[in-house]
């Protein structure tokens, strides 16, 4: 059984594929035919790895959190994606995809963003590599995330409001897809998570897989073995989690834990816990678990963290869930907040609210004293200060 790679049509078990309007076919087909050959080429890897090292600041540390370990009586390591340039794991993917777009001869980049983190990462990569950048963002998110909108503008991106539907992330995705249909030759769509039609889930997972590649090397150096007992990550669409799990999914001795946003509680009507609430459906071009009504209308998700506020989940994760290869926890807003305050107090690290959902698993599951537990700290908390201050 291979969990890591989709089949040639982009399926992870029954999930994935490419459900796209005919008008999008040329764009997606071009990507499907070329992405592996380009990103695996030596020339591409040389440029990408050089940028990851000297521009992004990789390898990110694998930090043994002594105080947190003491509190939970186990061995906790934090993978510090919060120390990347622009403050989260998203730059790993944005840089990779913009480099790929250049090699496909594209001059114009579009992206969607919810909290603005992916928009900032994409605008950053475009500034660096000299491509035009257009970011679609829900009108409501533009109001909620003013600092990131300012960053994108300073970086030279044009931010276009999505004014349809609930005026949030899923509407921004729809606008971006519409733009791509209208500009197939010049434009590449940089999707921000392991979602979308094949090959995006695989493409994004490969760019994020640097996270688990480094964890293995760093554990080997620190404790003499490559495999931890547990890896834990939060799942919105699932890109930081896919990167954290990637080189471990075929390793039977590594247990995998995913943390979803429970919002106000899975049965509250205000939640984003897709594996608990979702059913088989098609969202944004792939078949996966989707929060939807009986007649297939998407249900508005809720999470205190904008990065987890998504009504779907990548097909890779839906497959891990279905096959019980990963254990899923749903973490409520309040629990995530408490974990953020706890990490700050014990370790002097202010985490992103998204990452705090992964940390909150420490309160839900008992680990043994000698277990090696690696948690992906997907991003830093600067963007969440307003929410933290309101809840202090
Ligand atoms: C966007 C974001 C997430 C959620 O996205 P995934 O694709 O699920 O990783 C998690 N953490 C941070 C810090 C983010 O910015």
JSON list of N, CA and C in Angstrom, two decimals, residues 47-114:
[
{"chain": "A", "resi": 47, "resn": "UNK", "atom": "N", "xyz": [18.22, 25.41, -8.09]},
{"chain": "A", "resi": 47, "resn": "UNK", "atom": "CA", "xyz": [17.75, 26.77, -7.82]},
{"chain": "A", "resi": 47, "resn": "UNK", "atom": "C", "xyz": [16.81, 26.79, -6.60]},
{"chain": "A", "resi": 48, "resn": "UNK", "atom": "N", "xyz": [15.92, 25.79, -6.54]},
{"chain": "A", "resi": 48, "resn": "UNK", "atom": "CA", "xyz": [14.94, 25.73, -5.44]},
{"chain": "A", "resi": 48, "resn": "UNK", "atom": "C", "xyz": [15.63, 25.52, -4.10]},
{"chain": "A", "resi": 49, "resn": "UNK", "atom": "N", "xyz": [16.54, 24.56, -4.05]},
{"chain": "A", "resi": 49, "resn": "UNK", "atom": "CA", "xyz": [17.22, 24.27, -2.78]},
{"chain": "A", "resi": 49, "resn": "UNK", "atom": "C", "xyz": [18.09, 25.45, -2.33]},
{"chain": "A", "resi": 50, "resn": "UNK", "atom": "N", "xyz": [18.69, 26.13, -3.28]},
{"chain": "A", "resi": 50, "resn": "UNK", "atom": "CA", "xyz": [19.49, 27.30, -2.95]},
{"chain": "A", "resi": 50, "resn": "UNK", "atom": "C", "xyz": [18.62, 28.38, -2.32]},
{"chain": "A", "resi": 51, "resn": "UNK", "atom": "N", "xyz": [17.44, 28.62, -2.90]},
{"chain": "A", "resi": 51, "resn": "UNK", "atom": "CA", "xyz": [16.53, 29.63, -2.34]},
{"chain": "A", "resi": 51, "resn": "UNK", "atom": "C", "xyz": [16.01, 29.21, -0.97]},
{"chain": "A", "resi": 52, "resn": "UNK", "atom": "N", "xyz": [15.67, 27.92, -0.83]},
{"chain": "A", "resi": 52, "resn": "UNK", "atom": "CA", "xyz": [15.19, 27.45, 0.48]},
{"chain": "A", "resi": 52, "resn": "UNK", "atom": "C", "xyz": [16.23, 27.71, 1.56]},
{"chain": "A", "resi": 53, "resn": "UNK", "atom": "N", "xyz": [17.46, 27.50, 1.22]},
{"chain": "A", "resi": 53, "resn": "UNK", "atom": "CA", "xyz": [18.53, 27.66, 2.21]},
{"chain": "A", "resi": 53, "resn": "UNK", "atom": "C", "xyz": [18.83, 29.13, 2.48]},
{"chain": "A", "resi": 54, "resn": "UNK", "atom": "N", "xyz": [19.07, 29.89, 1.42]},
{"chain": "A", "resi": 54, "resn": "UNK", "atom": "CA", "xyz": [19.61, 31.23, 1.60]},
{"chain": "A", "resi": 54, "resn": "UNK", "atom": "C", "xyz": [18.56, 32.33, 1.66]},
{"chain": "A", "resi": 55, "resn": "UNK", "atom": "N", "xyz": [17.37, 32.03, 1.18]},
{"chain": "A", "resi": 55, "resn": "UNK", "atom": "CA", "xyz": [16.32, 33.05, 1.18]},
{"chain": "A", "resi": 55, "resn": "UNK", "atom": "C", "xyz": [15.27, 32.76, 2.25]},
{"chain": "A", "resi": 56, "resn": "UNK", "atom": "N", "xyz": [14.81, 31.52, 2.31]},
{"chain": "A", "resi": 56, "resn": "UNK", "atom": "CA", "xyz": [13.78, 31.14, 3.28]},
{"chain": "A", "resi": 56, "resn": "UNK", "atom": "C", "xyz": [14.38, 30.92, 4.66]},
{"chain": "A", "resi": 57, "resn": "UNK", "atom": "N", "xyz": [15.63, 30.44, 4.70]},
{"chain": "A", "resi": 57, "resn": "UNK", "atom": "CA", "xyz": [16.29, 30.20, 5.98]},
{"chain": "A", "resi": 57, "resn": "UNK", "atom": "C", "xyz": [16.24, 28.75, 6.44]},
{"chain": "A", "resi": 58, "resn": "UNK", "atom": "N", "xyz": [16.04, 27.81, 5.51]},
{"chain": "A", "resi": 58, "resn": "UNK", "atom": "CA", "xyz": [16.02, 26.40, 5.87]},
{"chain": "A", "resi": 58, "resn": "UNK", "atom": "C", "xyz": [17.47, 25.90, 6.02]},
{"chain": "A", "resi": 59, "resn": "UNK", "atom": "N", "xyz": [17.69, 24.80, 6.74]},
{"chain": "A", "resi": 59, "resn": "UNK", "atom": "CA", "xyz": [16.70, 23.99, 7.42]},
{"chain": "A", "resi": 59, "resn": "UNK", "atom": "C", "xyz": [16.16, 24.72, 8.65]},
{"chain": "A", "resi": 60, "resn": "UNK", "atom": "N", "xyz": [14.85, 24.58, 8.91]},
{"chain": "A", "resi": 60, "resn": "UNK", "atom": "CA", "xyz": [14.29, 25.13, 10.14]},
{"chain": "A", "resi": 60, "resn": "UNK", "atom": "C", "xyz": [14.70, 24.21, 11.30]},
{"chain": "A", "resi": 61, "resn": "UNK", "atom": "N", "xyz": [14.90, 24.78, 12.50]},
{"chain": "A", "resi": 61, "resn": "UNK", "atom": "CA", "xyz": [15.32, 23.94, 13.63]},
{"chain": "A", "resi": 61, "resn": "UNK", "atom": "C", "xyz": [14.28, 22.89, 14.02]},
{"chain": "A", "resi": 62, "resn": "UNK", "atom": "N", "xyz": [14.77, 21.76, 14.54]},
{"chain": "A", "resi": 62, "resn": "UNK", "atom": "CA", "xyz": [13.91, 20.82, 15.26]},
{"chain": "A", "resi": 62, "resn": "UNK", "atom": "C", "xyz": [14.27, 21.02, 16.72]},
{"chain": "A", "resi": 63, "resn": "UNK", "atom": "N", "xyz": [13.38, 21.67, 17.45]},
{"chain": "A", "resi": 63, "resn": "UNK", "atom": "CA", "xyz": [13.70, 22.16, 18.79]},
{"chain": "A", "resi": 63, "resn": "UNK", "atom": "C", "xyz": [13.12, 21.24, 19.86]},
{"chain": "A", "resi": 64, "resn": "UNK", "atom": "N", "xyz": [13.99, 20.75, 20.75]},
{"chain": "A", "resi": 64, "resn": "UNK", "atom": "CA", "xyz": [13.51, 19.96, 21.89]},
{"chain": "A", "resi": 64, "resn": "UNK", "atom": "C", "xyz": [12.91, 20.90, 22.93]},
{"chain": "A", "resi": 65, "resn": "UNK", "atom": "N", "xyz": [11.60, 20.81, 23.13]},
{"chain": "A", "resi": 65, "resn": "UNK", "atom": "CA", "xyz": [10.90, 21.72, 24.04]},
{"chain": "A", "resi": 65, "resn": "UNK", "atom": "C", "xyz": [10.93, 21.12, 25.45]},
{"chain": "A", "resi": 66, "resn": "UNK", "atom": "N", "xyz": [11.93, 21.52, 26.23]},
{"chain": "A", "resi": 66, "resn": "UNK", "atom": "CA", "xyz": [12.19, 20.90, 27.52]},
{"chain": "A", "resi": 66, "resn": "UNK", "atom": "C", "xyz": [11.05, 21.13, 28.51]},
{"chain": "A", "resi": 67, "resn": "UNK", "atom": "N", "xyz": [10.60, 22.37, 28.58]},
{"chain": "A", "resi": 67, "resn": "UNK", "atom": "CA", "xyz": [9.57, 22.70, 29.58]},
{"chain": "A", "resi": 67, "resn": "UNK", "atom": "C", "xyz": [8.23, 22.05, 29.24]},
{"chain": "A", "resi": 68, "resn": "UNK", "atom": "N", "xyz": [7.89, 22.08, 27.96]},
{"chain": "A", "resi": 68, "resn": "UNK", "atom": "CA", "xyz": [6.64, 21.45, 27.52]},
{"chain": "A", "resi": 68, "resn": "UNK", "atom": "C", "xyz": [6.73, 19.93, 27.74]},
{"chain": "A", "resi": 69, "resn": "UNK", "atom": "N", "xyz": [7.89, 19.36, 27.47]},
{"chain": "A", "resi": 69, "resn": "UNK", "atom": "CA", "xyz": [8.10, 17.92, 27.65]},
{"chain": "A", "resi": 69, "resn": "UNK", "atom": "C", "xyz": [7.92, 17.53, 29.12]},
{"chain": "A", "resi": 70, "resn": "UNK", "atom": "N", "xyz": [8.44, 18.38, 29.99]},
{"chain": "A", "resi": 70, "resn": "UNK", "atom": "CA", "xyz": [8.33, 18.12, 31.42]},
{"chain": "A", "resi": 70, "resn": "UNK", "atom": "C", "xyz": [6.86, 18.12, 31.85]},
{"chain": "A", "resi": 71, "resn": "UNK", "atom": "N", "xyz": [6.15, 19.11, 31.36]},
{"chain": "A", "resi": 71, "resn": "UNK", "atom": "CA", "xyz": [4.73, 19.23, 31.74]},
{"chain": "A", "resi": 71, "resn": "UNK", "atom": "C", "xyz": [3.94, 18.00, 31.31]},
{"chain": "A", "resi": 72, "resn": "UNK", "atom": "N", "xyz": [4.21, 17.50, 30.10]},
{"chain": "A", "resi": 72, "resn": "UNK", "atom": "CA", "xyz": [3.40, 16.38, 29.58]},
{"chain": "A", "resi": 72, "resn": "UNK", "atom": "C", "xyz": [4.09, 15.04, 29.77]},
{"chain": "A", "resi": 73, "resn": "UNK", "atom": "N", "xyz": [5.25, 15.07, 30.42]},
{"chain": "A", "resi": 73, "resn": "UNK", "atom": "CA", "xyz": [5.98, 13.85, 30.74]},
{"chain": "A", "resi": 73, "resn": "UNK", "atom": "C", "xyz": [6.23, 12.96, 29.51]},
{"chain": "A", "resi": 74, "resn": "UNK", "atom": "N", "xyz": [6.71, 13.59, 28.45]},
{"chain": "A", "resi": 74, "resn": "UNK", "atom": "CA", "xyz": [7.07, 12.88, 27.23]},
{"chain": "A", "resi": 74, "resn": "UNK", "atom": "C", "xyz": [8.15, 13.70, 26.51]},
{"chain": "A", "resi": 75, "resn": "UNK", "atom": "N", "xyz": [8.63, 13.26, 25.36]},
{"chain": "A", "resi": 75, "resn": "UNK", "atom": "CA", "xyz": [9.74, 13.94, 24.69]},
{"chain": "A", "resi": 75, "resn": "UNK", "atom": "C", "xyz": [9.21, 14.70, 23.47]},
{"chain": "A", "resi": 76, "resn": "UNK", "atom": "N", "xyz": [9.07, 16.01, 23.61]},
{"chain": "A", "resi": 76, "resn": "UNK", "atom": "CA", "xyz": [8.41, 16.81, 22.57]},
{"chain": "A", "resi": 76, "resn": "UNK", "atom": "C", "xyz": [9.42, 17.63, 21.77]},
{"chain": "A", "resi": 77, "resn": "UNK", "atom": "N", "xyz": [9.37, 17.46, 20.47]},
{"chain": "A", "resi": 77, "resn": "UNK", "atom": "CA", "xyz": [10.19, 18.27, 19.56]},
{"chain": "A", "resi": 77, "resn": "UNK", "atom": "C", "xyz": [9.27, 19.12, 18.69]},
{"chain": "A", "resi": 78, "resn": "UNK", "atom": "N", "xyz": [9.65, 20.39, 18.50]},
{"chain": "A", "resi": 78, "resn": "UNK", "atom": "CA", "xyz": [8.86, 21.28, 17.65]},
{"chain": "A", "resi": 78, "resn": "UNK", "atom": "C", "xyz": [9.61, 21.53, 16.35]},
{"chain": "A", "resi": 79, "resn": "UNK", "atom": "N", "xyz": [8.95, 21.28, 15.23]},
{"chain": "A", "resi": 79, "resn": "UNK", "atom": "CA", "xyz": [9.55, 21.61, 13.93]},
{"chain": "A", "resi": 79, "resn": "UNK", "atom": "C", "xyz": [9.19, 23.06, 13.64]},
{"chain": "A", "resi": 80, "resn": "UNK", "atom": "N", "xyz": [10.21, 23.92, 13.60]},
{"chain": "A", "resi": 80, "resn": "UNK", "atom": "CA", "xyz": [10.01, 25.37, 13.66]},
{"chain": "A", "resi": 80, "resn": "UNK", "atom": "C", "xyz": [9.77, 26.00, 12.29]},
{"chain": "A", "resi": 81, "resn": "UNK", "atom": "N", "xyz": [8.65, 25.64, 11.66]},
{"chain": "A", "resi": 81, "resn": "UNK", "atom": "CA", "xyz": [8.30, 26.30, 10.40]},
{"chain": "A", "resi": 81, "resn": "UNK", "atom": "C", "xyz": [7.96, 27.78, 10.61]},
{"chain": "A", "resi": 82, "resn": "UNK", "atom": "N", "xyz": [7.70, 28.14, 11.87]},
{"chain": "A", "resi": 82, "resn": "UNK", "atom": "CA", "xyz": [7.43, 29.56, 12.17]},
{"chain": "A", "resi": 82, "resn": "UNK", "atom": "C", "xyz": [8.64, 30.44, 11.91]},
{"chain": "A", "resi": 83, "resn": "UNK", "atom": "N", "xyz": [9.81, 29.84, 11.82]},
{"chain": "A", "resi": 83, "resn": "UNK", "atom": "CA", "xyz": [11.03, 30.64, 11.60]},
{"chain": "A", "resi": 83, "resn": "UNK", "atom": "C", "xyz": [11.35, 30.86, 10.12]},
{"chain": "A", "resi": 84, "resn": "UNK", "atom": "N", "xyz": [10.53, 30.32, 9.23]},
{"chain": "A", "resi": 84, "resn": "UNK", "atom": "CA", "xyz": [10.72, 30.59, 7.80]},
{"chain": "A", "resi": 84, "resn": "UNK", "atom": "C", "xyz": [10.48, 32.06, 7.49]},
{"chain": "A", "resi": 85, "resn": "UNK", "atom": "N", "xyz": [11.13, 32.55, 6.44]},
{"chain": "A", "resi": 85, "resn": "UNK", "atom": "CA", "xyz": [10.80, 33.87, 5.89]},
{"chain": "A", "resi": 85, "resn": "UNK", "atom": "C", "xyz": [9.30, 33.93, 5.58]},
{"chain": "A", "resi": 86, "resn": "UNK", "atom": "N", "xyz": [8.67, 35.00, 5.98]},
{"chain": "A", "resi": 86, "resn": "UNK", "atom": "CA", "xyz": [7.22, 35.27, 5.90]},
{"chain": "A", "resi": 86, "resn": "UNK", "atom": "C", "xyz": [6.41, 34.52, 6.96]},
{"chain": "A", "resi": 87, "resn": "UNK", "atom": "N", "xyz": [7.07, 33.75, 7.82]},
{"chain": "A", "resi": 87, "resn": "UNK", "atom": "CA", "xyz": [6.42, 33.33, 9.06]},
{"chain": "A", "resi": 87, "resn": "UNK", "atom": "C", "xyz": [5.65, 32.03, 9.07]},
{"chain": "A", "resi": 88, "resn": "UNK", "atom": "N", "xyz": [5.73, 31.24, 8.01]},
{"chain": "A", "resi": 88, "resn": "UNK", "atom": "CA", "xyz": [5.01, 29.96, 8.01]},
{"chain": "A", "resi": 88, "resn": "UNK", "atom": "C", "xyz": [5.57, 29.05, 6.93]},
{"chain": "A", "resi": 89, "resn": "UNK", "atom": "N", "xyz": [5.01, 27.84, 6.87]},
{"chain": "A", "resi": 89, "resn": "UNK", "atom": "CA", "xyz": [5.45, 26.86, 5.88]},
{"chain": "A", "resi": 89, "resn": "UNK", "atom": "C", "xyz": [5.06, 27.22, 4.46]},
{"chain": "A", "resi": 90, "resn": "UNK", "atom": "N", "xyz": [4.12, 28.16, 4.28]},
{"chain": "A", "resi": 90, "resn": "UNK", "atom": "CA", "xyz": [3.54, 28.38, 2.95]},
{"chain": "A", "resi": 90, "resn": "UNK", "atom": "C", "xyz": [4.55, 28.81, 1.89]},
{"chain": "A", "resi": 91, "resn": "UNK", "atom": "N", "xyz": [5.63, 29.44, 2.31]},
{"chain": "A", "resi": 91, "resn": "UNK", "atom": "CA", "xyz": [6.64, 29.91, 1.37]},
{"chain": "A", "resi": 91, "resn": "UNK", "atom": "C", "xyz": [7.31, 28.73, 0.64]},
{"chain": "A", "resi": 92, "resn": "UNK", "atom": "N", "xyz": [7.40, 27.55, 1.29]},
{"chain": "A", "resi": 92, "resn": "UNK", "atom": "CA", "xyz": [8.01, 26.37, 0.64]},
{"chain": "A", "resi": 92, "resn": "UNK", "atom": "C", "xyz": [7.30, 26.06, -0.67]},
{"chain": "A", "resi": 93, "resn": "UNK", "atom": "N", "xyz": [5.98, 26.12, -0.62]},
{"chain": "A", "resi": 93, "resn": "UNK", "atom": "CA", "xyz": [5.15, 25.82, -1.79]},
{"chain": "A", "resi": 93, "resn": "UNK", "atom": "C", "xyz": [5.09, 26.98, -2.78]},
{"chain": "A", "resi": 94, "resn": "UNK", "atom": "N", "xyz": [4.92, 28.20, -2.26]},
{"chain": "A", "resi": 94, "resn": "UNK", "atom": "CA", "xyz": [4.77, 29.36, -3.15]},
{"chain": "A", "resi": 94, "resn": "UNK", "atom": "C", "xyz": [6.02, 29.52, -4.02]},
{"chain": "A", "resi": 95, "resn": "UNK", "atom": "N", "xyz": [7.20, 29.42, -3.40]},
{"chain": "A", "resi": 95, "resn": "UNK", "atom": "CA", "xyz": [8.45, 29.56, -4.16]},
{"chain": "A", "resi": 95, "resn": "UNK", "atom": "C", "xyz": [8.57, 28.46, -5.22]},
{"chain": "A", "resi": 96, "resn": "UNK", "atom": "N", "xyz": [8.26, 27.23, -4.80]},
{"chain": "A", "resi": 96, "resn": "UNK", "atom": "CA", "xyz": [8.36, 26.11, -5.73]},
{"chain": "A", "resi": 96, "resn": "UNK", "atom": "C", "xyz": [7.45, 26.30, -6.93]},
{"chain": "A", "resi": 97, "resn": "UNK", "atom": "N", "xyz": [6.21, 26.69, -6.67]},
{"chain": "A", "resi": 97, "resn": "UNK", "atom": "CA", "xyz": [5.26, 26.83, -7.78]},
{"chain": "A", "resi": 97, "resn": "UNK", "atom": "C", "xyz": [5.59, 28.02, -8.69]},
{"chain": "A", "resi": 98, "resn": "UNK", "atom": "N", "xyz": [6.09, 29.10, -8.12]},
{"chain": "A", "resi": 98, "resn": "UNK", "atom": "CA", "xyz": [6.44, 30.24, -8.98]},
{"chain": "A", "resi": 98, "resn": "UNK", "atom": "C", "xyz": [7.65, 29.89, -9.85]},
{"chain": "A", "resi": 99, "resn": "UNK", "atom": "N", "xyz": [8.60, 29.15, -9.27]},
{"chain": "A", "resi": 99, "resn": "UNK", "atom": "CA", "xyz": [9.73, 28.67, -10.08]},
{"chain": "A", "resi": 99, "resn": "UNK", "atom": "C", "xyz": [9.25, 27.76, -11.21]},
{"chain": "A", "resi": 100, "resn": "UNK", "atom": "N", "xyz": [8.30, 26.89, -10.89]},
{"chain": "A", "resi": 100, "resn": "UNK", "atom": "CA", "xyz": [7.73, 25.99, -11.90]},
{"chain": "A", "resi": 100, "resn": "UNK", "atom": "C", "xyz": [7.02, 26.80, -13.00]},
{"chain": "A", "resi": 101, "resn": "UNK", "atom": "N", "xyz": [6.26, 27.81, -12.59]},
{"chain": "A", "resi": 101, "resn": "UNK", "atom": "CA", "xyz": [5.53, 28.64, -13.55]},
{"chain": "A", "resi": 101, "resn": "UNK", "atom": "C", "xyz": [6.48, 29.31, -14.53]},
{"chain": "A", "resi": 102, "resn": "UNK", "atom": "N", "xyz": [7.60, 29.79, -14.01]},
{"chain": "A", "resi": 102, "resn": "UNK", "atom": "CA", "xyz": [8.59, 30.44, -14.88]},
{"chain": "A", "resi": 102, "resn": "UNK", "atom": "C", "xyz": [9.09, 29.47, -15.95]},
{"chain": "A", "resi": 103, "resn": "UNK", "atom": "N", "xyz": [9.32, 28.23, -15.52]},
{"chain": "A", "resi": 103, "resn": "UNK", "atom": "CA", "xyz": [9.82, 27.25, -16.47]},
{"chain": "A", "resi": 103, "resn": "UNK", "atom": "C", "xyz": [8.76, 26.82, -17.48]},
{"chain": "A", "resi": 104, "resn": "UNK", "atom": "N", "xyz": [7.49, 27.04, -17.12]},
{"chain": "A", "resi": 104, "resn": "UNK", "atom": "CA", "xyz": [6.41, 26.77, -18.08]},
{"chain": "A", "resi": 104, "resn": "UNK", "atom": "C", "xyz": [6.16, 27.98, -18.99]},
{"chain": "A", "resi": 105, "resn": "UNK", "atom": "N", "xyz": [6.97, 29.02, -18.81]},
{"chain": "A", "resi": 105, "resn": "UNK", "atom": "CA", "xyz": [6.85, 30.21, -19.66]},
{"chain": "A", "resi": 105, "resn": "UNK", "atom": "C", "xyz": [5.75, 31.17, -19.25]},
{"chain": "A", "resi": 106, "resn": "UNK", "atom": "N", "xyz": [5.26, 31.04, -18.01]},
{"chain": "A", "resi": 106, "resn": "UNK", "atom": "CA", "xyz": [4.18, 31.92, -17.54]},
{"chain": "A", "resi": 106, "resn": "UNK", "atom": "C", "xyz": [4.76, 33.25, -17.04]},
{"chain": "A", "resi": 107, "resn": "UNK", "atom": "N", "xyz": [3.97, 34.32, -17.20]},
{"chain": "A", "resi": 107, "resn": "UNK", "atom": "CA", "xyz": [4.42, 35.64, -16.75]},
{"chain": "A", "resi": 107, "resn": "UNK", "atom": "C", "xyz": [3.51, 36.22, -15.69]},
{"chain": "A", "resi": 108, "resn": "UNK", "atom": "N", "xyz": [2.40, 35.56, -15.46]},
{"chain": "A", "resi": 108, "resn": "UNK", "atom": "CA", "xyz": [1.38, 36.11, -14.57]},
{"chain": "A", "resi": 108, "resn": "UNK", "atom": "C", "xyz": [0.97, 35.04, -13.58]},
{"chain": "A", "resi": 109, "resn": "UNK", "atom": "N", "xyz": [0.94, 35.42, -12.30]},
{"chain": "A", "resi": 109, "resn": "UNK", "atom": "CA", "xyz": [0.60, 34.48, -11.23]},
{"chain": "A", "resi": 109, "resn": "UNK", "atom": "C", "xyz": [-0.69, 34.92, -10.56]},
{"chain": "A", "resi": 110, "resn": "UNK", "atom": "N", "xyz": [-1.60, 33.97, -10.35]},
{"chain": "A", "resi": 110, "resn": "UNK", "atom": "CA", "xyz": [-2.78, 34.27, -9.54]},
{"chain": "A", "resi": 110, "resn": "UNK", "atom": "C", "xyz": [-2.78, 33.33, -8.33]},
{"chain": "A", "resi": 111, "resn": "UNK", "atom": "N", "xyz": [-3.41, 33.78, -7.26]},
{"chain": "A", "resi": 111, "resn": "UNK", "atom": "CA", "xyz": [-3.52, 32.96, -6.05]},
{"chain": "A", "resi": 111, "resn": "UNK", "atom": "C", "xyz": [-4.78, 33.36, -5.32]},
{"chain": "A", "resi": 112, "resn": "UNK", "atom": "N", "xyz": [-5.24, 32.44, -4.45]},
{"chain": "A", "resi": 112, "resn": "UNK", "atom": "CA", "xyz": [-6.34, 32.78, -3.54]},
{"chain": "A", "resi": 112, "resn": "UNK", "atom": "C", "xyz": [-5.75, 32.86, -2.14]},
{"chain": "A", "resi": 113, "resn": "UNK", "atom": "N", "xyz": [-6.40, 33.60, -1.27]},
{"chain": "A", "resi": 113, "resn": "UNK", "atom": "CA", "xyz": [-5.92, 33.57, 0.11]},
{"chain": "A", "resi": 113, "resn": "UNK", "atom": "C", "xyz": [-7.07, 33.81, 1.07]},
{"chain": "A", "resi": 114, "resn": "UNK", "atom": "N", "xyz": [-6.99, 33.21, 2.26]},
{"chain": "A", "resi": 114, "resn": "UNK", "atom": "CA", "xyz": [-8.01, 33.40, 3.29]},
{"chain": "A", "resi": 114, "resn": "UNK", "atom": "C", "xyz": [-7.50, 34.40, 4.31]}
]
